[in-house]
């Protein structure tokens, strides 16, 4: 006879990211590490982001200890929502800017964060941004129409 178990009660997981070699989840009550069971552990909520809902997560690569989070403005009903970035050490994540319709984001090895919306690509310099709030943000000239994702390519020498 087959044995059936009860499903594990778990909060909604909006997005997942690998941060510092650990899988983390964006939930309705903050960003949390996953327990070995695969369920977000509320005792590990990242206090730098608070106990609020996030829908998307992105992490830096290699030695970058950066974590970006955003709440989808279409789901929140707001015109825009803050794009936040944390360096893994500060007490609070920094707000880069309020964003509408964020489609994707990448943190490039050169220290720039690139945020893609449906019609534009914005660049933010993370080093002065995290140090002094001067993100040196710029909209990159590009003909973008209903963009979906962004990545970076390292040229060969």
GROMACS .gro file of C-alpha atoms in nm:
model
  157
    1UNK     CA    1   0.000   0.000   0.000
    2UNK     CA    2   0.136   0.343  -0.096
    3UNK     CA    3   0.202   0.592   0.178
    4UNK     CA    4   0.074   0.945   0.128
    5UNK     CA    5   0.203   1.240   0.324
    6UNK     CA    6   0.055   1.580   0.388
    7UNK     CA    7   0.200   1.866   0.185
    8UNK     CA    8   0.444   2.089   0.367
    9UNK     CA    9   0.297   2.427   0.453
   10UNK     CA   10   0.518   2.689   0.294
   11UNK     CA   11   0.488   3.058   0.213
   12UNK     CA   12   0.470   3.165  -0.150
   13UNK     CA   13   0.813   3.180  -0.313
   14UNK     CA   14   0.820   3.465  -0.566
   15UNK     CA   15   1.178   3.418  -0.691
   16UNK     CA   16   1.499   3.234  -0.604
   17UNK     CA   17   1.865   3.336  -0.621
   18UNK     CA   18   2.199   3.190  -0.524
   19UNK     CA   19   2.358   3.427  -0.275
   20UNK     CA   20   2.685   3.343  -0.105
   21UNK     CA   21   2.651   2.978  -0.204
   22UNK     CA   22   2.306   2.951  -0.044
   23UNK     CA   23   1.966   2.945  -0.208
   24UNK     CA   24   1.747   3.235  -0.096
   25UNK     CA   25   1.383   3.314  -0.166
   26UNK     CA   26   1.179   3.629  -0.221
   27UNK     CA   27   0.862   3.587  -0.017
   28UNK     CA   28   0.568   3.798   0.099
   29UNK     CA   29   0.745   3.856   0.432
   30UNK     CA   30   1.097   3.934   0.308
   31UNK     CA   31   1.403   3.761   0.169
   32UNK     CA   32   1.484   3.436   0.346
   33UNK     CA   33   1.727   3.148   0.322
   34UNK     CA   34   1.582   2.811   0.231
   35UNK     CA   35   1.594   2.539   0.494
   36UNK     CA   36   1.717   2.192   0.398
   37UNK     CA   37   1.351   2.100   0.340
   38UNK     CA   38   1.333   2.361   0.062
   39UNK     CA   39   1.096   2.584   0.261
   40UNK     CA   40   1.188   2.948   0.338
   41UNK     CA   41   1.309   2.984   0.696
   42UNK     CA   42   1.147   3.292   0.854
   43UNK     CA   43   1.419   3.304   1.122
   44UNK     CA   44   1.674   3.389   0.850
   45UNK     CA   45   1.497   3.692   0.701
   46UNK     CA   46   1.751   3.941   0.564
   47UNK     CA   47   1.687   4.239   0.792
   48UNK     CA   48   1.858   4.475   0.544
   49UNK     CA   49   1.551   4.443   0.320
   50UNK     CA   50   1.287   4.442   0.595
   51UNK     CA   51   0.988   4.214   0.633
   52UNK     CA   52   0.813   4.321   0.314
   53UNK     CA   53   0.725   4.140  -0.006
   54UNK     CA   54   0.974   4.111  -0.289
   55UNK     CA   55   0.900   3.952  -0.626
   56UNK     CA   56   1.241   3.943  -0.795
   57UNK     CA   57   1.598   3.875  -0.681
   58UNK     CA   58   1.937   3.904  -0.853
   59UNK     CA   59   2.281   3.835  -0.710
   60UNK     CA   60   2.630   3.940  -0.810
   61UNK     CA   61   2.875   3.695  -0.961
   62UNK     CA   62   3.208   3.566  -0.838
   63UNK     CA   63   3.344   3.771  -0.551
   64UNK     CA   64   3.064   4.030  -0.573
   65UNK     CA   65   2.861   4.021  -0.253
   66UNK     CA   66   2.571   4.216  -0.404
   67UNK     CA   67   2.202   4.135  -0.384
   68UNK     CA   68   1.929   4.328  -0.568
   69UNK     CA   69   1.557   4.300  -0.498
   70UNK     CA   70   1.243   4.456  -0.644
   71UNK     CA   71   0.869   4.436  -0.586
   72UNK     CA   72   0.668   4.417  -0.908
   73UNK     CA   73   0.471   4.740  -0.942
   74UNK     CA   74   0.203   4.568  -1.152
   75UNK     CA   75   0.135   4.330  -0.861
   76UNK     CA   76   0.154   4.600  -0.594
   77UNK     CA   77  -0.075   4.839  -0.781
   78UNK     CA   78   0.181   5.121  -0.751
   79UNK     CA   79   0.314   5.329  -1.038
   80UNK     CA   80   0.669   5.224  -0.951
   81UNK     CA   81   0.859   5.034  -0.680
   82UNK     CA   82   1.209   5.084  -0.537
   83UNK     CA   83   1.496   4.883  -0.682
   84UNK     CA   84   1.715   4.801  -0.383
   85UNK     CA   85   2.076   4.684  -0.362
   86UNK     CA   86   2.264   4.541  -0.064
   87UNK     CA   87   2.638   4.487  -0.025
   88UNK     CA   88   2.603   4.206   0.230
   89UNK     CA   89   2.730   4.422   0.515
   90UNK     CA   90   2.527   4.741   0.555
   91UNK     CA   91   2.239   4.754   0.799
   92UNK     CA   92   1.997   4.846   0.520
   93UNK     CA   93   1.977   4.791   0.147
   94UNK     CA   94   2.018   5.109  -0.058
   95UNK     CA   95   1.747   5.231  -0.294
   96UNK     CA   96   1.886   5.292  -0.641
   97UNK     CA   97   1.569   5.440  -0.790
   98UNK     CA   98   1.200   5.367  -0.830
   99UNK     CA   99   1.135   5.149  -1.133
  100UNK     CA  100   0.830   5.070  -1.344
  101UNK     CA  101   0.799   4.743  -1.535
  102UNK     CA  102   1.144   4.602  -1.454
  103UNK     CA  103   1.204   4.305  -1.683
  104UNK     CA  104   1.554   4.195  -1.589
  105UNK     CA  105   1.873   4.303  -1.422
  106UNK     CA  106   2.237   4.204  -1.431
  107UNK     CA  107   2.532   4.300  -1.216
  108UNK     CA  108   2.831   4.304  -1.447
  109UNK     CA  109   3.189   4.222  -1.343
  110UNK     CA  110   3.285   4.588  -1.398
  111UNK     CA  111   3.069   4.696  -1.102
  112UNK     CA  112   2.780   4.836  -1.301
  113UNK     CA  113   2.423   4.725  -1.250
  114UNK     CA  114   2.210   4.722  -1.566
  115UNK     CA  115   1.832   4.742  -1.521
  116UNK     CA  116   1.612   4.660  -1.819
  117UNK     CA  117   1.253   4.775  -1.856
  118UNK     CA  118   1.025   4.721  -2.155
  119UNK     CA  119   1.164   5.025  -2.336
  120UNK     CA  120   1.496   5.124  -2.180
  121UNK     CA  121   1.824   5.003  -2.035
  122UNK     CA  122   1.960   5.195  -1.733
  123UNK     CA  123   2.314   5.172  -1.597
  124UNK     CA  124   2.402   5.238  -1.232
  125UNK     CA  125   2.754   5.249  -1.085
  126UNK     CA  126   2.738   5.038  -0.768
  127UNK     CA  127   3.061   5.152  -0.601
  128UNK     CA  128   2.988   5.525  -0.559
  129UNK     CA  129   2.619   5.441  -0.528
  130UNK     CA  130   2.665   5.221  -0.223
  131UNK     CA  131   2.930   5.453  -0.074
  132UNK     CA  132   2.763   5.791  -0.118
  133UNK     CA  133   2.429   5.746  -0.295
  134UNK     CA  134   2.572   5.880  -0.623
  135UNK     CA  135   2.470   5.600  -0.860
  136UNK     CA  136   2.588   5.793  -1.168
  137UNK     CA  137   2.280   5.654  -1.342
  138UNK     CA  138   2.237   5.684  -1.715
  139UNK     CA  139   1.989   5.563  -1.973
  140UNK     CA  140   2.185   5.388  -2.245
  141UNK     CA  141   2.104   5.482  -2.603
  142UNK     CA  142   1.934   5.182  -2.757
  143UNK     CA  143   1.624   5.114  -2.960
  144UNK     CA  144   1.444   4.878  -2.721
  145UNK     CA  145   1.093   4.754  -2.783
  146UNK     CA  146   0.933   4.514  -2.532
  147UNK     CA  147   1.266   4.380  -2.401
  148UNK     CA  148   1.266   4.065  -2.184
  149UNK     CA  149   1.618   3.994  -2.059
  150UNK     CA  150   1.970   4.132  -2.034
  151UNK     CA  151   2.311   3.978  -1.984
  152UNK     CA  152   2.675   4.073  -2.031
  153UNK     CA  153   2.936   3.931  -2.260
  154UNK     CA  154   3.308   3.933  -2.190
  155UNK     CA  155   3.504   3.995  -2.510
  156UNK     CA  156   3.798   3.771  -2.586
  157UNK     CA  157   4.140   3.942  -2.613
   0.00000   0.00000   0.00000
